[in-house]
Coordinates of C-alpha atoms in Angstrom, one line a residue:
M1 CA -2.0 17.4 1.7
S2 CA -3.6 14.5 4.1
E3 CA -5.0 11.3 3.6
P4 CA -6.7 8.7 6.0
A5 CA -3.9 6.3 7.9
D6 CA -5.0 3.2 5.8
R7 CA -3.7 5.2 2.9
R8 CA -0.9 6.2 3.9
Y9 CA 0.1 3.2 5.8
G10 CA -1.5 0.1 3.5
P11 CA -2.5 -2.6 2.9
A12 CA -2.5 -1.8 -0.5
T13 CA -5.0 -1.9 -3.1
L14 CA -4.5 -5.2 -5.0
P15 CA -3.0 -4.7 -8.4
T16 CA -4.0 -5.8 -11.9
A17 CA -2.4 -8.8 -12.9
R18 CA -0.1 -9.0 -15.8
G19 CA 0.0 -12.6 -17.1
P20 CA -1.7 -16.1 -16.2
L21 CA -0.2 -16.4 -13.5
S22 CA -0.7 -13.1 -11.3
A23 CA -4.1 -13.0 -12.6
A24 CA -4.9 -16.7 -10.9
V25 CA -3.0 -15.1 -7.9
V26 CA -5.7 -12.0 -7.4
E27 CA -8.6 -13.8 -8.7
A28 CA -8.0 -16.4 -6.2
L29 CA -6.6 -14.3 -3.2
R30 CA -10.3 -12.0 -3.7
H31 CA -11.5 -15.4 -2.3
P32 CA -11.1 -16.9 1.0
P33 CA -8.3 -19.2 1.6
H34 CA -8.7 -22.3 -0.5
D35 CA -6.3 -24.7 -1.9
L36 CA -4.6 -23.8 -5.3
P37 CA -4.4 -26.4 -8.8
V38 CA -1.2 -28.2 -8.3
D39 CA 0.1 -27.0 -11.7
L40 CA -0.3 -23.5 -11.5
G41 CA 2.8 -22.0 -12.4
V42 CA 5.0 -25.4 -13.0
D43 CA 6.1 -24.6 -16.4
V44 CA 6.6 -21.1 -16.1
Y45 CA 10.1 -20.7 -17.0
P46 CA 10.4 -16.9 -18.3
P47 CA 13.2 -16.7 -20.8
D48 CA 14.4 -12.8 -18.8
P49 CA 12.8 -13.5 -15.4
F50 CA 14.2 -9.9 -14.4
T51 CA 12.0 -8.1 -16.8
D52 CA 8.9 -10.7 -16.8
E53 CA 6.1 -8.7 -15.5
D54 CA 3.6 -12.3 -14.5
L55 CA 7.0 -13.5 -12.8
Q56 CA 7.9 -10.2 -11.0
L57 CA 4.5 -9.5 -9.8
T58 CA 3.4 -13.1 -8.9
L59 CA 6.3 -12.8 -6.4
F60 CA 5.3 -9.1 -5.4
L61 CA 1.7 -10.2 -4.3
C62 CA 3.4 -13.7 -2.6
Y63 CA 5.8 -11.6 -0.6
E64 CA 3.3 -8.4 0.1
L65 CA 1.0 -11.0 2.1
H66 CA 3.7 -11.1 5.0
Y67 CA 4.4 -7.2 5.2
R68 CA 0.9 -5.4 5.4
G69 CA -1.1 -7.7 3.2
W70 CA -3.7 -6.3 0.6
A71 CA -6.8 -4.4 1.2
G72 CA -9.6 -7.1 1.5
V73 CA -7.8 -10.1 1.2
D74 CA -8.0 -12.7 3.9
E75 CA -4.6 -12.7 6.4
S76 CA -5.0 -16.1 6.5
W77 CA -3.6 -16.2 3.0
E78 CA -0.3 -15.5 4.0
W79 CA 0.5 -19.2 5.3
Q80 CA -1.6 -20.8 2.9
P81 CA 0.3 -24.0 2.1
T82 CA -0.2 -24.4 -2.0
L83 CA 0.2 -20.3 -2.3
L84 CA 3.8 -21.2 -1.0
A85 CA 4.3 -24.0 -3.0
L86 CA 3.6 -21.8 -5.8
R87 CA 6.0 -19.0 -4.4
A88 CA 9.1 -21.6 -4.0
R89 CA 8.8 -22.5 -7.8
C90 CA 8.3 -18.8 -8.7
E91 CA 11.5 -18.2 -6.4
R92 CA 13.3 -21.1 -7.5
V93 CA 13.2 -19.5 -10.9
F94 CA 13.9 -15.8 -9.8
E95 CA 17.1 -17.4 -7.7
A96 CA 18.8 -19.2 -10.5
A97 CA 18.6 -16.3 -12.5
L98 CA 20.7 -14.0 -9.7
R99 CA 23.1 -16.5 -9.5
R100 CA 23.7 -17.1 -13.7
L101 CA 23.6 -13.1 -13.6
V102 CA 26.6 -12.5 -10.7
G103 CA 28.6 -16.1 -10.3
V104 CA 30.0 -17.1 -7.2
P105 CA 32.3 -13.9 -5.9
S106 CA 35.4 -15.2 -4.8
V107 CA 36.1 -13.8 -0.9
P108 CA 39.7 -12.0 -1.4
A109 CA 42.1 -13.1 1.4
A110 CA 42.0 -9.2 3.9
G111 CA 37.9 -10.7 4.0
V112 CA 34.9 -10.0 2.8
A113 CA 34.6 -5.9 3.8
A114 CA 37.5 -5.8 1.4
G115 CA 35.5 -8.1 -0.9
L116 CA 32.8 -6.0 0.0
A117 CA 34.8 -3.0 -1.2
E118 CA 36.1 -4.0 -4.1
L119 CA 32.5 -5.1 -5.1
V120 CA 31.5 -1.6 -5.0
A121 CA 34.9 -0.3 -6.7
A122 CA 33.9 -2.6 -9.7
D123 CA 30.2 -1.1 -10.4
D124 CA 29.8 1.0 -13.5
G125 CA 26.3 1.0 -13.6
P126 CA 24.8 3.3 -15.4
A127 CA 24.7 6.6 -14.5
L128 CA 21.5 7.5 -13.2
A129 CA 22.2 10.1 -10.9
A130 CA 24.5 12.0 -12.3
T131 CA 21.2 12.2 -14.9
L132 CA 19.0 13.5 -12.5
Q133 CA 21.1 15.8 -11.4
R134 CA 22.2 17.5 -14.0
R135 CA 19.6 16.5 -16.8
A136 CA 16.0 15.2 -16.2
D137 CA 13.2 17.6 -16.5
L138 CA 10.3 17.0 -13.4
T139 CA 8.1 14.6 -15.3
Q140 CA 11.2 12.5 -15.5
F141 CA 12.1 12.7 -11.4
R142 CA 8.5 12.3 -10.5
E143 CA 8.9 8.9 -12.7
F144 CA 12.3 8.3 -10.5
A145 CA 10.7 8.5 -7.5
A146 CA 7.7 6.3 -8.3
H147 CA 9.1 3.6 -9.4
R148 CA 11.4 4.5 -5.7
S149 CA 7.9 4.6 -3.9
V150 CA 7.5 0.7 -3.9
Y151 CA 10.4 0.4 -1.4
H152 CA 11.4 3.4 -0.2
L153 CA 7.2 3.9 1.8
R154 CA 8.3 0.8 3.3
E155 CA 11.9 1.2 3.7
A156 CA 14.0 -1.3 6.3
D157 CA 11.3 -3.6 6.5
P158 CA 13.2 -6.1 4.0
H159 CA 16.0 -5.8 5.8
S160 CA 14.9 -5.9 9.4
W161 CA 13.3 -10.0 9.1
A162 CA 17.5 -10.4 9.9
L163 CA 17.2 -9.3 13.4
P164 CA 15.8 -12.5 14.7
R165 CA 17.9 -14.6 12.6
L166 CA 21.0 -13.0 13.8
G167 CA 22.8 -12.6 17.4
G168 CA 26.4 -11.5 18.6
P169 CA 27.9 -8.1 16.9
A170 CA 25.5 -8.7 13.7
K171 CA 23.1 -8.1 15.1
A172 CA 23.9 -5.3 17.2
A173 CA 25.0 -3.1 14.0
L174 CA 22.3 -3.9 12.1
V175 CA 19.4 -2.6 15.2
E176 CA 22.3 0.4 14.8
I177 CA 21.4 0.9 11.5
Q178 CA 17.8 -0.2 11.4
T179 CA 17.5 3.1 14.7
D180 CA 18.3 5.4 12.1
E181 CA 15.9 4.4 9.5
Y182 CA 13.0 4.1 11.5
G183 CA 14.2 7.9 13.2
N184 CA 14.9 6.2 16.0
G185 CA 11.4 6.0 17.1
R186 CA 9.9 9.3 15.5
L187 CA 7.5 9.5 13.1
D188 CA 8.2 12.5 11.6
R189 CA 12.6 11.0 11.6
M190 CA 11.2 7.9 9.9
H191 CA 13.0 7.7 6.5
A192 CA 9.9 6.2 4.8
E193 CA 7.6 9.2 6.4
L194 CA 10.5 11.8 5.0
F195 CA 10.3 9.7 1.3
R196 CA 6.5 10.9 1.8
G197 CA 7.4 14.4 2.0
T198 CA 9.1 14.3 -1.0
L199 CA 6.1 12.0 -2.5
D200 CA 3.5 15.1 -1.6
R201 CA 6.3 18.1 -2.9
L202 CA 6.7 16.5 -6.6
G203 CA 2.4 16.1 -6.2
L204 CA 2.7 11.9 -6.8
D205 CA 0.0 9.9 -4.7
T206 CA 1.5 9.1 -1.5
G207 CA -0.3 6.1 -0.1
Y208 CA 1.4 2.9 0.6
G209 CA 1.9 0.7 -2.0
A210 CA 0.2 3.5 -4.8
H211 CA 2.2 3.0 -7.9
I212 CA 2.9 -0.7 -8.1
D213 CA 0.5 -1.0 -10.9
V214 CA 2.7 1.7 -12.6
A215 CA 6.0 0.0 -11.7
P216 CA 7.3 -2.4 -14.3
A217 CA 8.9 -5.7 -13.8
V218 CA 12.5 -4.4 -13.1
T219 CA 11.1 -2.7 -10.5
L220 CA 9.2 -5.1 -8.5
A221 CA 12.4 -7.5 -9.1
T222 CA 14.8 -5.0 -7.0
N223 CA 11.8 -5.0 -4.2
N224 CA 11.5 -9.2 -4.6
L225 CA 15.3 -9.8 -4.7
M226 CA 15.2 -8.1 -0.6
S227 CA 12.4 -9.9 -0.2
L228 CA 13.6 -13.1 -1.0
F229 CA 16.8 -13.0 1.0
G230 CA 14.7 -11.3 3.8
L231 CA 12.1 -14.4 4.0
H232 CA 14.7 -17.5 3.6
R233 CA 17.1 -17.6 6.8
R234 CA 19.3 -19.9 4.7
L235 CA 19.9 -16.4 3.0
R236 CA 20.6 -14.1 5.8
G237 CA 23.6 -13.4 4.5
A238 CA 23.2 -12.5 1.4
L239 CA 20.3 -10.3 2.9
L240 CA 22.9 -8.5 4.8
G241 CA 25.5 -8.3 2.2
H242 CA 22.8 -6.3 0.2
L243 CA 22.5 -4.2 3.2
A244 CA 26.0 -3.0 3.4
A245 CA 26.2 -2.5 -0.8
F246 CA 22.5 -0.2 -0.5
E247 CA 24.8 1.3 2.5
M248 CA 27.4 1.6 0.4
T249 CA 26.6 3.1 -2.7
S250 CA 24.0 5.6 -1.1
S251 CA 25.7 8.9 -0.4
L252 CA 27.1 10.3 -3.5
P253 CA 23.4 9.3 -5.1
N254 CA 21.6 11.1 -3.0
R255 CA 23.4 14.0 -2.5
R256 CA 22.6 13.9 -6.7
Y257 CA 19.5 13.3 -6.4
G258 CA 18.5 16.0 -3.7
N259 CA 21.2 18.2 -5.7
G260 CA 18.5 17.6 -8.6
L261 CA 15.4 18.7 -6.8
R262 CA 17.6 21.8 -5.8
R263 CA 17.8 22.1 -10.0
L264 CA 14.5 21.9 -10.8
G265 CA 13.6 24.8 -7.5
F266 CA 12.0 22.4 -4.9
D267 CA 12.3 22.8 -1.0
E268 CA 14.1 21.3 1.7
V269 CA 11.3 19.4 2.5
A270 CA 10.8 17.8 -0.9
T271 CA 15.0 17.3 -0.6
R272 CA 15.0 16.7 3.1
F273 CA 14.8 11.9 2.6
Y274 CA 18.0 12.6 0.4
D275 CA 19.8 15.2 2.5
E276 CA 19.3 12.9 5.9
H277 CA 20.8 9.6 3.7
V278 CA 23.4 11.8 2.2
E279 CA 24.7 11.5 6.4
A280 CA 23.4 8.4 7.4
D281 CA 24.6 6.3 5.4
A282 CA 28.0 7.8 5.1
V283 CA 28.2 6.3 8.9
H284 CA 25.6 3.2 8.2
E285 CA 28.8 2.6 5.5
Q286 CA 31.9 1.4 7.7
I287 CA 29.5 0.0 10.6
A288 CA 27.8 -2.4 7.4
A289 CA 30.7 -3.6 6.3
H290 CA 32.7 -3.9 9.3
D291 CA 30.9 -4.1 11.9
M292 CA 27.5 -6.0 10.2
C293 CA 29.2 -8.0 7.7
G294 CA 32.9 -9.0 9.5
G295 CA 31.0 -9.5 12.3
L296 CA 28.8 -11.8 10.8
V297 CA 31.4 -13.8 9.4
R298 CA 33.4 -13.7 12.3
V299 CA 30.8 -16.0 13.7
E300 CA 29.9 -18.0 10.8
P301 CA 32.9 -17.7 8.1
A302 CA 31.3 -20.1 5.7
L303 CA 28.6 -17.3 5.0
A304 CA 31.3 -15.0 3.5
S305 CA 30.3 -15.7 -0.2
D306 CA 26.9 -15.8 0.8
V307 CA 27.6 -11.7 2.3
L308 CA 29.2 -10.8 -1.2
F309 CA 26.7 -13.4 -3.4
G310 CA 24.0 -10.5 -1.9
A311 CA 26.0 -7.8 -2.6
A312 CA 26.3 -8.5 -6.2
A313 CA 23.0 -9.3 -7.2
G314 CA 22.0 -6.0 -5.2
L315 CA 24.2 -4.5 -7.8
A316 CA 23.9 -6.1 -10.2
V317 CA 19.9 -5.7 -10.7
D318 CA 20.1 -2.2 -9.5
R319 CA 22.2 -1.7 -12.3
L320 CA 19.2 -3.4 -14.6
F321 CA 17.0 -1.0 -13.4
A322 CA 19.4 2.3 -13.9
A323 CA 19.1 1.2 -17.8
H324 CA 15.6 0.8 -18.0
L325 CA 15.5 4.2 -16.4
L326 CA 17.5 6.2 -18.7
D327 CA 16.6 3.4 -21.8
S328 CA 13.1 4.7 -21.6
W329 CA 14.0 8.4 -21.5
A330 CA 16.7 8.3 -24.5
A331 CA 13.9 6.5 -26.4
G332 CA 11.5 9.2 -25.5
R333 CA 8.8 6.9 -23.6
S334 CA 7.6 6.6 -20.0
S335 CA 10.2 4.7 -17.9
L336 CA 6.3 3.1 -15.9
R337 CA 3.7 0.8 -17.0
P338 CA 0.9 2.8 -19.0
P339 CA -2.4 1.5 -17.3
A340 CA -4.1 -1.3 -19.0
P341 CA -6.3 -4.5 -18.4
P342 CA -4.9 -7.1 -17.2
T343 CA -3.9 -9.8 -19.6
V344 CA -6.0 -12.2 -18.3
P345 CA -9.3 -10.9 -17.0
P346 CA -9.9 -11.0 -13.0
T347 CA -12.8 -13.4 -13.7
V348 CA -11.0 -16.5 -15.0
S349 CA -10.8 -19.7 -13.4
L350 CA -7.9 -20.8 -12.2
A351 CA -7.9 -23.8 -14.3
V352 CA -8.0 -22.0 -17.4
A353 CA -5.3 -19.2 -16.0
A354 CA -3.2 -22.6 -14.9
C355 CA -2.8 -23.9 -18.6
A356 CA -1.0 -21.0 -19.8
A357 CA 3.0 -21.7 -19.9
V358 CA 5.2 -18.9 -20.4
A359 CA 4.7 -15.4 -19.2
P360 CA 4.0 -12.2 -21.7
P361 CA 6.6 -10.5 -22.9
V362 CA 7.0 -7.2 -21.9
R363 CA 4.9 -4.6 -23.4
T364 CA 6.7 -1.4 -25.0
V365 CA 4.6 2.1 -25.3
V366 CA 5.0 5.3 -26.2
V367 CA 3.4 8.3 -23.7

């Protein structure tokens, strides 16, 4: 399946708004950079930030400006001061929810690598990988791939934000991991390209950001978590902790995903992305825990608790993601959002959109 480069590699098309806040941002981005109302978003306090569609899409809209931008959107929006101020207010809500979710992980006497191992060993998340290996049908596997495409088509990019913020052993270890993620400079070995092959075999759109509109809030939250950590130097320890937990919990699930596709009759092109991670992440696990995170804490001991917070947060949000998929399938409905008109028409004025205080609840639609 051949596609134009701009479809494969971005930028993505602006998604449909999901509430008053994201509608105001989408509408603003359609025009040249300008100041947003000073009170826009000030009263956004959703009861559950992880499932709030409006909040998570607003964060995603803002964060993507620092990656590949949005099609047709002026690139100067990336550093527009009032949009950055709005993003900061949304981030405070999101980060506070993360800290409530996981608390403050304690650092064991044995050190941060041991703490990471304890977090991973204690993780009792829903058995999503086992379900995909043994029981999921083709429709469910295609849904899973659509969810994951939001990250996998830019795999490694959020964690690369840490590179200029590190020095010494932690930086060397991160470079070693990221070099593998980027295929050692070979396009056909880049993990994002391998996943594009999986999408193609599954008959899914392989364009960058193609599935954002159907990705629910909890899926966007797993991505926004990485962007939050990556775009704030103060959270560099959390970013490395997140990556370490990601690598330490990757090999077995990826083996199961590959076996699930083989069970459904798919070939090695479809499974190559997952098969590659079985081997690569078994090596990355030790590098990430001991060389990268251990190396960081040896140089900056005060960041030990941040490392464990990032790991715990990543594992916790992934549990919410897995539970969403499994609960949806158990109820006989899709785990993806259905195509829907915007909650607030895109032509709404910024002043009108700013009047709404709370984002709407998640809509449950049986498909």
